[in-house]
Amino acid sequence: MTGPAAVIGPAAETGPTAEGLGAELVDSLRSVAHVRVERDLPLAPLSTYRVGGPADLGVFPSTPEGLAAVVRLLGAQGQALQVLGRGSNVLIGDKGVRGVVVVLRELAGVEVRGERLAVGAGADCTDVAAVALSAGLTGVEFFHWLPGSVGGAAFMNARAFDQEVSQIWRSGLVVTGAGELVQRRYAPDDFAYKRSPLQDTGELAAQVELHLTPGAPDKIRATMEHNEQKRRDNREMDHPSCGCVFKNDRAFGAPSGLLVDQCGLKGYRRGDAQVSPHHANFVINLGEATAADLRAVIEHVQRTVQTEMGHRMEPEVRFVGEF
Ligand SMILES: Cc1cc2nc3c(=O)[nH]c(=O)nc-3n(C[C@H](O)[C@H](O)[C@H](O)COP(=O)(O)OP(=O)(O)OC[C@H]3O[C@@H](n4cnc5c(N)ncnc54)[C@H](O)[C@@H]3O)c2cc1C
């Protein structure tokens, strides 16, 4: 199966255009099996920052085949798309996203296949950790209380508590730019720090197969509780955020959060956007922050650390849409 390639993958800051979003395209999308479509979709509730304007069109596939059909249809129309998992690593602009946002949270089935979990890309990481616990499988404890989707975690090669996705994601279904549904295999060497093959190929994870091993449920549960307590101690869930804003870089000689702290930026605030007083690599929404406030704080922190310490920290958060 071939066809015109849709523009997919990493968040484009400018976003897709609204051109071609006529009634005909919307009707075609509505006719695809296992796909739901919403015009003027509010995005703030779909992001852990709780900010951002609407998308012209929100498309919700609930199966890998539905996702592939959407990519083919949009590709045939030359219509770009922006993919959103559970919105925990993005800052969506106040003016929203022009064009199509494909939201994967309804593609969320989880199946236990022996020692593997076959997981819909939009499944919530915490839910997947709970399924693994019930099945007596270890290896995915770090997903417990990780706020994103499994597909988003795969795309980002998410890591926590000395575990990362590259250790367990060995196979699965992806959707190519041409809208083909293809089986892929991965090896640990295909990944790097916060980097997965999807970031290079532009393919979308549709179903992620996690290769786990049998474990004692008591031990698995204890690890999950330990991880949860660590996140509570860091006050990570007290306010809307995107988790760590900046990547770490060994060349800096210290974690990014420590550099921010050493520059005296903990608590730095603009409007309701603030560098967390508890975790200097978090920029939090105290309630009424705009995306512009949050971005201004992030950019101020980046500039200050560069000026005072000589290190240019790279944002881990992805800026999406119009600010
Ligand atoms: C409180 C808090 C704590 C966090 N702690 C951690 C942590 O310990 N470790 C860590 O690594 N991260 C952490 N994060 C960040 C975030 O949870 C992870 O990066 C998460 O895996 C992102 O998943 P998502 O579904 O929310 O992705 P989104 O934010 O929806 O998307 C992120 C990027 O992935 C792309 N994408 C999403 N799904 C797919 C897919 N199926 N195929 C291809 N591309 C896709 C999007 O287009 C976008 O570019 C934290 C976030 C919060 C809010």
Short mmCIF file of C-alpha atoms and ligand atoms in Angstrom, two decimals, residues 9-11 48 82-90 104 121 146-149 151-153 155-156 158-160 194 198 203-205 231 236-237 241-243 282 316 318, ligand 1:
data_model
loop_
_atom_site.label_atom_id
_atom_site.label_comp_id
_atom_site.label_asym_id
_atom_site.label_seq_id
_atom_site.Cartn_x
_atom_site.Cartn_y
_atom_site.Cartn_z
CA GLY A 9 5.83 13.06 13.79
CA PRO A 10 7.52 15.55 16.07
CA ALA A 11 5.51 18.54 17.09
CA THR A 48 -1.24 18.08 31.69
CA GLN A 82 -0.10 16.82 14.74
CA VAL A 83 -0.15 13.79 17.04
CA LEU A 84 -1.05 14.02 20.70
CA GLY A 85 -0.76 11.16 23.18
CA ARG A 86 -1.81 12.20 26.68
CA GLY A 87 -0.29 15.67 26.41
CA SER A 88 2.20 15.37 29.28
CA ASN A 89 5.29 16.50 27.39
CA VAL A 90 3.90 19.36 25.34
CA LEU A 104 -4.46 8.78 20.53
CA ALA A 121 -0.30 3.59 21.84
CA LEU A 146 4.27 8.38 34.66
CA PRO A 147 1.52 10.66 33.35
CA GLY A 148 1.78 10.04 29.58
CA SER A 149 0.66 7.43 27.08
CA GLY A 151 3.15 5.67 22.63
CA GLY A 152 4.36 9.05 23.93
CA ALA A 153 6.73 7.28 26.33
CA PHE A 155 8.49 8.25 21.22
CA MET A 156 10.40 10.03 24.01
CA ALA A 158 10.87 7.95 28.65
CA ARG A 159 12.99 7.01 31.65
CA ALA A 160 12.57 6.96 35.39
CA LYS A 194 15.41 10.62 25.36
CA LEU A 198 10.32 7.26 15.80
CA GLU A 203 6.50 6.91 12.09
CA LEU A 204 3.70 6.75 14.62
CA ALA A 205 3.56 4.05 17.27
CA ARG A 231 7.07 11.43 43.02
CA GLU A 236 5.43 16.39 41.16
CA MET A 237 1.66 16.17 40.98
CA SER A 241 3.25 20.70 34.56
CA CYS A 242 5.01 18.80 31.80
CA GLY A 243 7.50 17.10 34.12
CA PHE A 282 9.74 21.76 36.70
CA GLU A 316 12.56 18.32 26.63
CA ARG A 318 7.73 20.23 22.88
C1 LIG B 1 4.37 15.25 36.47
C2 LIG B 1 5.14 14.68 35.32
C3 LIG B 1 6.19 13.81 35.56
C4 LIG B 1 6.93 13.28 34.48
N1 LIG B 1 7.96 12.42 34.74
C5 LIG B 1 8.67 11.90 33.72
C6 LIG B 1 9.74 10.99 33.96
O1 LIG B 1 10.02 10.62 35.11
N2 LIG B 1 10.44 10.52 32.90
C7 LIG B 1 10.14 10.89 31.62
O2 LIG B 1 10.81 10.42 30.68
N3 LIG B 1 9.12 11.74 31.35
C8 LIG B 1 8.38 12.26 32.36
N4 LIG B 1 7.35 13.11 32.10
C9 LIG B 1 7.08 13.50 30.70
C10 LIG B 1 6.04 12.64 30.00
O3 LIG B 1 5.19 12.01 30.93
C11 LIG B 1 6.63 11.59 29.11
O4 LIG B 1 7.50 12.13 28.15
C12 LIG B 1 5.49 10.85 28.39
O5 LIG B 1 5.95 9.63 28.04
C13 LIG B 1 4.91 11.58 27.20
O6 LIG B 1 3.77 10.87 26.76
P1 LIG B 1 2.48 11.63 26.22
O7 LIG B 1 1.54 10.61 25.71
O8 LIG B 1 1.93 12.54 27.24
O9 LIG B 1 3.10 12.43 25.01
P2 LIG B 1 2.60 13.83 24.41
O10 LIG B 1 2.95 14.93 25.35
O11 LIG B 1 1.18 13.71 23.99
O12 LIG B 1 3.53 13.92 23.13
C14 LIG B 1 4.92 14.08 23.27
C15 LIG B 1 5.55 13.90 21.87
O13 LIG B 1 5.39 12.54 21.47
C16 LIG B 1 4.70 12.47 20.21
N5 LIG B 1 3.86 11.27 20.26
C17 LIG B 1 2.92 10.97 21.19
N6 LIG B 1 2.39 9.76 20.95
C18 LIG B 1 3.02 9.29 19.85
C19 LIG B 1 2.92 8.08 19.11
N7 LIG B 1 2.06 7.11 19.43
N8 LIG B 1 3.72 7.92 18.02
C20 LIG B 1 4.61 8.89 17.66
N9 LIG B 1 4.73 10.06 18.32
C21 LIG B 1 3.95 10.24 19.40
C22 LIG B 1 3.91 13.76 20.10
O14 LIG B 1 3.64 14.10 18.75
C23 LIG B 1 4.85 14.75 20.79
O15 LIG B 1 5.84 15.19 19.89
C24 LIG B 1 6.59 13.63 33.15
C25 LIG B 1 5.50 14.50 32.93
C26 LIG B 1 4.76 15.00 33.99
C27 LIG B 1 3.59 15.92 33.72
#
